[in-house]
PDB file of C-alpha atoms and ligand atoms in Angstrom:
ATOM      1  CA  MET A  21     144.563  81.589  71.379  1.00 44.00           C
ATOM      2  CA  ARG A  22     142.903  83.768  74.062  1.00 47.00           C
ATOM      3  CA  LYS A  23     145.205  86.663  73.055  1.00 45.00           C
ATOM      4  CA  LEU A  24     144.230  86.242  69.410  1.00 42.00           C
ATOM      5  CA  LEU A  25     140.529  86.233  70.272  1.00 43.00           C
ATOM      6  CA  LEU A  26     140.899  89.374  72.401  1.00 41.00           C
ATOM      7  CA  GLY A  27     142.798  90.992  69.541  1.00 41.00           C
ATOM      8  CA  VAL A  28     139.995  90.251  67.083  1.00 38.00           C
ATOM      9  CA  ILE A  29     137.363  91.626  69.504  1.00 38.00           C
ATOM     10  CA  TRP A  30     139.440  94.814  70.041  1.00 39.00           C
ATOM     11  CA  MET A  31     139.879  95.317  66.277  1.00 37.00           C
ATOM     12  CA  THR A  32     136.136  94.904  65.712  1.00 35.00           C
ATOM     13  CA  ILE A  33     135.317  97.483  68.400  1.00 33.00           C
ATOM     14  CA  SER A  34     137.925  99.952  67.068  1.00 35.00           C
ATOM     15  CA  LEU A  35     136.653  99.732  63.486  1.00 34.00           C
ATOM     16  CA  GLY A  36     133.062 100.113  64.667  1.00 34.00           C
ATOM     17  CA  ALA A  37     133.987 103.179  66.733  1.00 36.00           C
ATOM     18  CA  ALA A  38     135.854 104.765  63.815  1.00 37.00           C
ATOM     19  CA  GLY A  39     132.756 104.356  61.655  1.00 38.00           C
ATOM     20  CA  ALA A  40     130.548 105.899  64.332  1.00 39.00           C
ATOM     21  CA  THR A  41     132.525 109.184  64.424  1.00 44.00           C
ATOM     22  CA  GLY A  42     131.690 109.912  60.784  1.00 56.00           C
ATOM     23  CA  ARG A  43     135.327 109.620  59.788  1.00 63.00           C
ATOM     24  CA  PRO A  44     135.312 108.152  56.294  1.00 66.00           C
ATOM     25  CA  GLN A  45     137.666 105.758  54.648  1.00 60.00           C
ATOM     26  CA  GLU A  46     140.002 108.000  52.649  1.00 64.00           C
ATOM     27  CA  ALA A  47     138.059 109.029  49.532  1.00 93.00           C
ATOM     28  CA  THR A  48     139.715 110.946  46.732  1.00 96.00           C
ATOM     29  CA  VAL A  49     137.913 113.132  44.226  1.00 96.00           C
ATOM     30  CA  ALA A  50     139.864 113.980  41.072  1.00 97.00           C
ATOM     31  CA  LEU A  51     139.095 117.579  40.063  1.00 97.00           C
ATOM     32  CA  PRO A  52     138.438 119.000  36.594  1.00 97.00           C
ATOM     33  CA  GLU A  53     141.424 120.901  35.213  1.00 98.00           C
ATOM     34  CA  PRO A  54     141.304 124.628  36.009  1.00 98.00           C
ATOM     35  CA  THR A  55     140.735 127.107  33.233  1.00 97.00           C
ATOM     36  CA  ILE A  56     143.148 129.991  32.728  1.00 96.00           C
ATOM     37  CA  VAL A  57     140.853 131.883  30.377  1.00 96.00           C
ATOM     38  CA  GLY A  58     138.234 133.988  32.143  1.00 95.00           C
ATOM     39  CA  GLU A  59     135.322 136.102  31.021  1.00 95.00           C
ATOM     40  CA  VAL A  60     136.338 139.311  32.788  1.00 98.00           C
ATOM     41  CA  THR A  61     139.601 141.204  33.039  1.00 98.00           C
ATOM     42  CA  LEU A  62     141.734 141.323  36.149  1.00 98.00           C
ATOM     43  CA  GLU A  63     141.111 145.071  36.339  1.00 98.00           C
ATOM     44  CA  GLU A  64     137.332 144.568  36.277  1.00 98.00           C
ATOM     45  CA  VAL A  65     137.603 141.979  39.030  1.00 98.00           C
ATOM     46  CA  LEU A  66     139.730 144.311  41.149  1.00 98.00           C
ATOM     47  CA  ALA A  67     137.340 147.190  40.623  1.00 98.00           C
ATOM     48  CA  GLU A  68     134.236 145.149  41.448  1.00 98.00           C
ATOM     49  CA  ARG A  69     135.392 142.939  44.309  1.00 98.00           C
ATOM     50  CA  ARG A  70     133.409 143.438  47.541  1.00 98.00           C
ATOM     51  CA  SER A  71     132.905 141.229  50.556  1.00 98.00           C
ATOM     52  CA  VAL A  72     129.652 139.291  50.112  1.00 98.00           C
ATOM     53  CA  ARG A  73     127.767 137.909  53.110  1.00 98.00           C
ATOM     54  CA  GLU A  74     124.455 136.721  51.637  1.00 98.00           C
ATOM     55  CA  TYR A  75     124.174 133.858  49.188  1.00 98.00           C
ATOM     56  CA  THR A  76     121.487 132.045  47.212  1.00 96.00           C
ATOM     57  CA  ASP A  77     120.870 128.335  47.811  1.00 89.00           C
ATOM     58  CA  GLU A  78     122.382 127.473  44.448  1.00 92.00           C
ATOM     59  CA  PRO A  79     124.796 124.552  44.807  1.00 92.00           C
ATOM     60  CA  LEU A  80     128.298 124.903  43.380  1.00 96.00           C
ATOM     61  CA  SER A  81     129.532 122.612  40.632  1.00 97.00           C
ATOM     62  CA  LEU A  82     132.633 120.485  40.988  1.00 97.00           C
ATOM     63  CA  ARG A  83     134.231 122.608  38.232  1.00 97.00           C
ATOM     64  CA  THR A  84     133.660 125.781  40.251  1.00 98.00           C
ATOM     65  CA  ILE A  85     135.002 124.224  43.443  1.00 98.00           C
ATOM     66  CA  ALA A  86     138.045 122.979  41.520  1.00 98.00           C
ATOM     67  CA  GLN A  87     138.699 126.445  40.116  1.00 98.00           C
ATOM     68  CA  LEU A  88     138.505 128.059  43.567  1.00 98.00           C
ATOM     69  CA  ALA A  89     140.797 125.441  45.134  1.00 98.00           C
ATOM     70  CA  TRP A  90     143.297 125.936  42.319  1.00 98.00           C
ATOM     71  CA  ALA A  91     143.168 129.718  42.740  1.00 98.00           C
ATOM     72  CA  ALA A  92     143.902 129.257  46.445  1.00 99.00           C
ATOM     73  CA  GLN A  93     146.819 126.831  46.252  1.00 98.00           C
ATOM     74  CA  GLY A  94     146.983 125.142  42.857  1.00 98.00           C
ATOM     75  CA  VAL A  95     150.264 124.173  41.262  1.00 98.00           C
ATOM     76  CA  SER A  96     150.887 126.607  38.391  1.00 98.00           C
ATOM     77  CA  ASP A  97     154.326 125.288  37.388  1.00 97.00           C
ATOM     78  CA  ALA A  98     154.533 121.529  37.254  1.00 96.00           C
ATOM     79  CA  GLY A  99     158.336 121.539  37.049  1.00 97.00           C
ATOM     80  CA  SER A 100     159.013 123.485  40.241  1.00 97.00           C
ATOM     81  CA  GLY A 101     155.718 122.725  41.996  1.00 97.00           C
ATOM     82  CA  PHE A 102     155.250 126.455  42.596  1.00 98.00           C
ATOM     83  CA  ARG A 103     151.712 127.608  43.213  1.00 98.00           C
ATOM     84  CA  THR A 104     149.169 130.302  42.388  1.00 98.00           C
ATOM     85  CA  ALA A 105     150.008 132.110  45.651  1.00 98.00           C
ATOM     86  CA  PRO A 106     153.578 133.075  46.603  1.00 98.00           C
ATOM     87  CA  SER A 107     155.255 131.255  49.506  1.00 98.00           C
ATOM     88  CA  ALA A 108     158.235 132.385  51.593  1.00 98.00           C
ATOM     89  CA  GLY A 109     161.195 130.291  50.417  1.00 98.00           C
ATOM     90  CA  ALA A 110     158.671 127.963  48.735  1.00 98.00           C
ATOM     91  CA  THR A 111     158.137 126.299  52.110  1.00 98.00           C
ATOM     92  CA  PHE A 112     154.378 125.986  51.450  1.00 98.00           C
ATOM     93  CA  PRO A 113     152.964 126.144  54.975  1.00 98.00           C
ATOM     94  CA  ILE A 114     149.358 126.671  53.852  1.00 98.00           C
ATOM     95  CA  GLU A 115     146.701 123.953  53.842  1.00 98.00           C
ATOM     96  CA  VAL A 116     143.267 124.421  52.316  1.00 98.00           C
ATOM     97  CA  ASP A 117     140.197 122.630  53.642  1.00 98.00           C
ATOM     98  CA  LEU A 118     136.832 122.881  51.933  1.00 98.00           C
ATOM     99  CA  ILE A 119     133.572 122.464  53.780  1.00 98.00           C
ATOM    100  CA  ILE A 120     131.225 121.458  51.001  1.00 97.00           C
ATOM    101  CA  ASN A 121     127.466 121.110  51.235  1.00 96.00           C
ATOM    102  CA  GLY A 122     125.003 120.322  48.463  1.00 94.00           C
ATOM    103  CA  ALA A 123     127.552 120.360  45.655  1.00 93.00           C
ATOM    104  CA  ASP A 124     126.863 118.425  42.459  1.00 82.00           C
ATOM    105  CA  GLY A 125     127.957 114.812  42.824  1.00 86.00           C
ATOM    106  CA  LEU A 126     129.888 115.319  46.083  1.00 94.00           C
ATOM    107  CA  GLN A 127     128.881 114.056  49.479  1.00 95.00           C
ATOM    108  CA  ASP A 128     128.701 116.708  52.194  1.00 96.00           C
ATOM    109  CA  GLY A 129     131.806 116.930  54.305  1.00 97.00           C
ATOM    110  CA  VAL A 130     135.217 118.410  54.932  1.00 98.00           C
ATOM    111  CA  TYR A 131     137.741 117.906  52.166  1.00 98.00           C
ATOM    112  CA  ARG A 132     141.457 118.688  52.010  1.00 98.00           C
ATOM    113  CA  TYR A 133     142.818 120.075  48.743  1.00 98.00           C
ATOM    114  CA  ASP A 134     145.871 118.252  47.443  1.00 98.00           C
ATOM    115  CA  PRO A 135     147.681 120.746  45.152  1.00 98.00           C
ATOM    116  CA  ARG A 136     150.066 118.178  43.695  1.00 97.00           C
ATOM    117  CA  ASP A 137     147.305 115.874  42.456  1.00 97.00           C
ATOM    118  CA  HIS A 138     144.714 118.657  42.047  1.00 98.00           C
ATOM    119  CA  ALA A 139     142.317 116.455  43.989  1.00 98.00           C
ATOM    120  CA  LEU A 140     140.131 116.576  47.069  1.00 98.00           C
ATOM    121  CA  ARG A 141     140.468 114.089  49.893  1.00 98.00           C
ATOM    122  CA  LEU A 142     137.402 113.558  52.031  1.00 97.00           C
ATOM    123  CA  ARG A 143     138.399 113.923  55.683  1.00 97.00           C
ATOM    124  CA  LEU A 144     135.092 114.164  57.548  1.00 97.00           C
ATOM    125  CA  GLU A 145     131.587 113.284  56.442  1.00 97.00           C
ATOM    126  CA  GLY A 146     128.468 115.309  57.204  1.00 96.00           C
ATOM    127  CA  ASP A 147     127.313 118.899  57.501  1.00 95.00           C
ATOM    128  CA  MET A 148     129.694 120.781  59.819  1.00 95.00           C
ATOM    129  CA  ARG A 149     128.289 124.245  59.125  1.00 95.00           C
ATOM    130  CA  LEU A 150     126.334 124.692  62.351  1.00 96.00           C
ATOM    131  CA  GLU A 151     129.353 123.807  64.460  1.00 97.00           C
ATOM    132  CA  LEU A 152     131.577 126.038  62.359  1.00 98.00           C
ATOM    133  CA  HIS A 153     129.032 128.854  62.604  1.00 98.00           C
ATOM    134  CA  GLN A 154     129.201 128.592  66.397  1.00 98.00           C
ATOM    135  CA  ALA A 155     132.994 128.568  66.299  1.00 98.00           C
ATOM    136  CA  ALA A 156     132.834 131.681  64.082  1.00 98.00           C
ATOM    137  CA  LEU A 157     130.937 133.716  66.671  1.00 98.00           C
ATOM    138  CA  LEU A 158     127.556 133.062  64.999  1.00 98.00           C
ATOM    139  CA  GLN A 159     128.381 134.836  61.750  1.00 98.00           C
ATOM    140  CA  ALA A 160     125.444 133.778  59.549  1.00 98.00           C
ATOM    141  CA  TRP A 161     127.440 133.692  56.307  1.00 98.00           C
ATOM    142  CA  VAL A 162     129.536 130.802  57.647  1.00 98.00           C
ATOM    143  CA  ARG A 163     126.341 128.792  58.206  1.00 97.00           C
ATOM    144  CA  ASP A 164     124.635 129.727  54.930  1.00 97.00           C
ATOM    145  CA  ALA A 165     127.363 129.337  52.316  1.00 97.00           C
ATOM    146  CA  PRO A 166     127.416 126.186  50.151  1.00 97.00           C
ATOM    147  CA  LEU A 167     131.203 126.247  50.455  1.00 98.00           C
ATOM    148  CA  VAL A 168     133.531 127.466  53.191  1.00 98.00           C
ATOM    149  CA  ILE A 169     137.230 127.478  52.383  1.00 98.00           C
ATOM    150  CA  VAL A 170     139.389 127.247  55.478  1.00 98.00           C
ATOM    151  CA  VAL A 171     142.921 128.544  55.074  1.00 98.00           C
ATOM    152  CA  SER A 172     145.286 127.268  57.719  1.00 98.00           C
ATOM    153  CA  GLY A 173     149.021 127.341  58.245  1.00 98.00           C
ATOM    154  CA  VAL A 174     151.714 125.079  59.668  1.00 98.00           C
ATOM    155  CA  VAL A 175     154.392 127.454  60.988  1.00 98.00           C
ATOM    156  CA  ALA A 176     156.920 124.650  61.567  1.00 98.00           C
ATOM    157  CA  ARG A 177     157.308 124.201  57.809  1.00 98.00           C
ATOM    158  CA  THR A 178     158.599 127.744  57.432  1.00 98.00           C
ATOM    159  CA  GLU A 179     160.390 127.994  60.789  1.00 98.00           C
ATOM    160  CA  GLY A 180     163.324 125.786  59.800  1.00 96.00           C
ATOM    161  CA  ARG A 181     164.328 128.389  57.269  1.00 97.00           C
ATOM    162  CA  TYR A 182     163.125 131.674  58.753  1.00 98.00           C
ATOM    163  CA  GLY A 183     163.047 131.124  62.524  1.00 98.00           C
ATOM    164  CA  GLU A 184     161.138 133.820  64.384  1.00 98.00           C
ATOM    165  CA  ARG A 185     159.923 135.476  61.205  1.00 98.00           C
ATOM    166  CA  ALA A 186     158.065 132.338  60.133  1.00 98.00           C
ATOM    167  CA  GLU A 187     154.815 133.147  61.926  1.00 98.00           C
ATOM    168  CA  ARG A 188     154.448 136.518  60.241  1.00 98.00           C
ATOM    169  CA  TYR A 189     155.310 134.970  56.877  1.00 98.00           C
ATOM    170  CA  VAL A 190     152.617 132.325  57.269  1.00 98.00           C
ATOM    171  CA  HIS A 191     150.046 134.998  58.107  1.00 98.00           C
ATOM    172  CA  MET A 192     151.087 136.975  55.036  1.00 98.00           C
ATOM    173  CA  GLU A 193     150.699 133.869  52.904  1.00 98.00           C
ATOM    174  CA  ALA A 194     147.171 133.334  54.196  1.00 98.00           C
ATOM    175  CA  GLY A 195     146.431 136.865  52.981  1.00 98.00           C
ATOM    176  CA  HIS A 196     147.704 136.052  49.490  1.00 98.00           C
ATOM    177  CA  VAL A 197     145.592 132.912  49.369  1.00 98.00           C
ATOM    178  CA  ALA A 198     142.470 134.718  50.575  1.00 98.00           C
ATOM    179  CA  GLN A 199     142.922 137.464  47.981  1.00 98.00           C
ATOM    180  CA  ASN A 200     143.249 134.839  45.244  1.00 98.00           C
ATOM    181  CA  VAL A 201     139.943 133.333  46.414  1.00 99.00           C
ATOM    182  CA  TYR A 202     138.286 136.773  46.500  1.00 98.00           C
ATOM    183  CA  LEU A 203     139.382 137.521  42.935  1.00 98.00           C
ATOM    184  CA  GLN A 204     138.585 134.080  41.556  1.00 98.00           C
ATOM    185  CA  ALA A 205     135.143 134.136  43.190  1.00 98.00           C
ATOM    186  CA  GLN A 206     134.450 137.559  41.712  1.00 98.00           C
ATOM    187  CA  ALA A 207     135.577 136.399  38.266  1.00 98.00           C
ATOM    188  CA  LEU A 208     133.144 133.454  38.469  1.00 98.00           C
ATOM    189  CA  GLY A 209     130.219 135.671  39.490  1.00 98.00           C
ATOM    190  CA  LEU A 210     130.443 134.417  43.077  1.00 98.00           C
ATOM    191  CA  GLY A 211     131.116 136.225  46.337  1.00 98.00           C
ATOM    192  CA  THR A 212     133.159 135.617  49.458  1.00 98.00           C
ATOM    193  CA  VAL A 213     134.136 137.337  52.672  1.00 98.00           C
ATOM    194  CA  ALA A 214     137.354 136.910  54.642  1.00 98.00           C
ATOM    195  CA  VAL A 215     136.378 135.885  58.164  1.00 98.00           C
ATOM    196  CA  GLY A 216     139.110 136.371  60.730  1.00 98.00           C
ATOM    197  CA  ALA A 217     136.896 136.514  63.818  1.00 98.00           C
ATOM    198  CA  PHE A 218     136.535 132.994  65.187  1.00 98.00           C
ATOM    199  CA  ASP A 219     137.491 130.817  68.115  1.00 98.00           C
ATOM    200  CA  GLU A 220     140.622 129.125  66.833  1.00 97.00           C
ATOM    201  CA  GLU A 221     140.424 126.121  69.152  1.00 97.00           C
ATOM    202  CA  ALA A 222     136.771 125.525  68.343  1.00 98.00           C
ATOM    203  CA  VAL A 223     137.480 125.602  64.597  1.00 98.00           C
ATOM    204  CA  ALA A 224     140.420 123.219  65.092  1.00 98.00           C
ATOM    205  CA  SER A 225     138.161 120.880  67.015  1.00 97.00           C
ATOM    206  CA  VAL A 226     135.343 120.924  64.403  1.00 97.00           C
ATOM    207  CA  LEU A 227     137.795 120.299  61.563  1.00 98.00           C
ATOM    208  CA  GLU A 228     140.017 117.935  63.570  1.00 97.00           C
ATOM    209  CA  LEU A 229     143.107 119.915  62.616  1.00 97.00           C
ATOM    210  CA  ASP A 230     146.377 118.420  63.766  1.00 92.00           C
ATOM    211  CA  GLY A 231     150.071 118.456  63.003  1.00 90.00           C
ATOM    212  CA  GLY A 232     150.491 122.051  64.155  1.00 95.00           C
ATOM    213  CA  GLN A 233     147.902 123.264  61.670  1.00 98.00           C
ATOM    214  CA  ARG A 234     146.265 126.539  62.735  1.00 98.00           C
ATOM    215  CA  ALA A 235     143.172 127.990  61.086  1.00 98.00           C
ATOM    216  CA  LEU A 236     143.830 131.557  59.901  1.00 98.00           C
ATOM    217  CA  TYR A 237     140.894 132.488  57.685  1.00 98.00           C
ATOM    218  CA  LEU A 238     137.413 131.190  56.888  1.00 98.00           C
ATOM    219  CA  LEU A 239     136.141 132.085  53.420  1.00 98.00           C
ATOM    220  CA  PRO A 240     132.453 131.336  52.843  1.00 98.00           C
ATOM    221  CA  VAL A 241     131.693 131.293  49.113  1.00 98.00           C
ATOM    222  CA  GLY A 242     128.361 131.390  47.269  1.00 98.00           C
ATOM    223  CA  ARG A 243     126.376 133.130  44.582  1.00 98.00           C
ATOM    224  CA  PRO A 244     125.482 136.631  45.816  1.00 98.00           C
ATOM    225  CA  ARG A 245     121.807 136.949  46.765  1.00 97.00           C
TER     226      ARG A 245
HETATM  227  C1  FMN B  17     141.922 140.366  58.460  1.00 74.82           C
HETATM  228  C2  FMN B  17     140.468 140.516  58.111  1.00 74.82           C
HETATM  229  C3  FMN B  17     139.509 139.955  58.952  1.00 74.82           C
HETATM  230  C4  FMN B  17     138.163 140.070  58.629  1.00 74.82           C
HETATM  231  N1  FMN B  17     137.256 139.432  59.428  1.00 74.82           N
HETATM  232  C5  FMN B  17     135.941 139.507  59.099  1.00 74.82           C
HETATM  233  C6  FMN B  17     134.990 138.796  59.875  1.00 74.82           C
HETATM  234  O1  FMN B  17     135.296 138.103  60.838  1.00 74.82           O
HETATM  235  N2  FMN B  17     133.683 138.882  59.508  1.00 74.82           N
HETATM  236  C7  FMN B  17     133.284 139.620  58.417  1.00 74.82           C
HETATM  237  O2  FMN B  17     132.086 139.635  58.125  1.00 74.82           O
HETATM  238  N3  FMN B  17     134.179 140.304  57.655  1.00 74.82           N
HETATM  239  C8  FMN B  17     135.487 140.252  57.962  1.00 74.82           C
HETATM  240  N4  FMN B  17     136.415 140.885  57.176  1.00 74.82           N
HETATM  241  C9  FMN B  17     135.962 141.603  55.950  1.00 74.82           C
HETATM  242  C10 FMN B  17     135.958 143.128  56.144  1.00 74.82           C
HETATM  243  O3  FMN B  17     134.922 143.483  57.017  1.00 74.82           O
HETATM  244  C11 FMN B  17     135.801 143.813  54.776  1.00 74.82           C
HETATM  245  O4  FMN B  17     136.903 143.496  53.955  1.00 74.82           O
HETATM  246  C12 FMN B  17     135.691 145.324  54.938  1.00 74.82           C
HETATM  247  O5  FMN B  17     134.453 145.673  55.511  1.00 74.82           O
HETATM  248  C13 FMN B  17     135.841 146.059  53.606  1.00 74.82           C
HETATM  249  O6  FMN B  17     134.855 145.639  52.688  1.00 74.82           O
HETATM  250  P1  FMN B  17     135.207 145.021  51.252  1.00 74.82           P
HETATM  251  O7  FMN B  17     135.943 143.731  51.482  1.00 74.82           O
HETATM  252  O8  FMN B  17     133.876 144.797  50.593  1.00 74.82           O
HETATM  253  O9  FMN B  17     136.054 146.007  50.524  1.00 74.82           O
HETATM  254  C14 FMN B  17     137.754 140.782  57.465  1.00 74.82           C
HETATM  255  C15 FMN B  17     138.731 141.328  56.630  1.00 74.82           C
HETATM  256  C16 FMN B  17     140.060 141.191  56.932  1.00 74.82           C
HETATM  257  C17 FMN B  17     141.089 141.759  55.975  1.00 74.82           C
END
């Protein structure tokens, strides 16, 4: 009886503590289907793409966020599960987190993109931008963007097949993903900048990355000021 009582007290404390850290119950946001018909040509997008570091305060719509997530890692062939960005041996080591603030109908927080379900899963609640800004060596664009896409890689997924070459492959894949985001942002009239200068451990700590996941790129996105 005493054991049972202690167990109940422990459970109550644990649940209370979990709530206090801002870690939400798993919340899933189904995303609008991506469009594959744009308003500008690929050549125009290539010719006009520039890194953008100043954004307006305009919030992004769920449709826009969905389109950017799909461009980064969306499934483009349902049969094979292959994605918008190439992947060495289709080992898919890349994960995409989205730090969303002030978006239509979404609570602020850190979301993980699930390519298979084309959905977002809320991982952490709250505004993480100041902490991320500090981890990114005080680069203002990381603090000011309504959306920061974090591209990270899990080398172990690719290592089984490619051994020592896996790390370089994962870095290459992050480049493909970032370029997709650059081009999609440009096509939507938005801007981004690939941020590679940051304290990797600090970013991992802010985003609570685990399972061998290493942040490789931060991509703030917003409407150019
Ligand atoms: C690997 C890599 C890392 C980068 N890191 C940063 C960064 O930490 N901060 C930043 O403001 N821009 C960063 N950039 C963006 C470059 O500064 C930018 O691409 C370059 O100035 C050329 O400008 P453009 O992208 O407009 O053509 C990075 C770009 C690459 C490819």
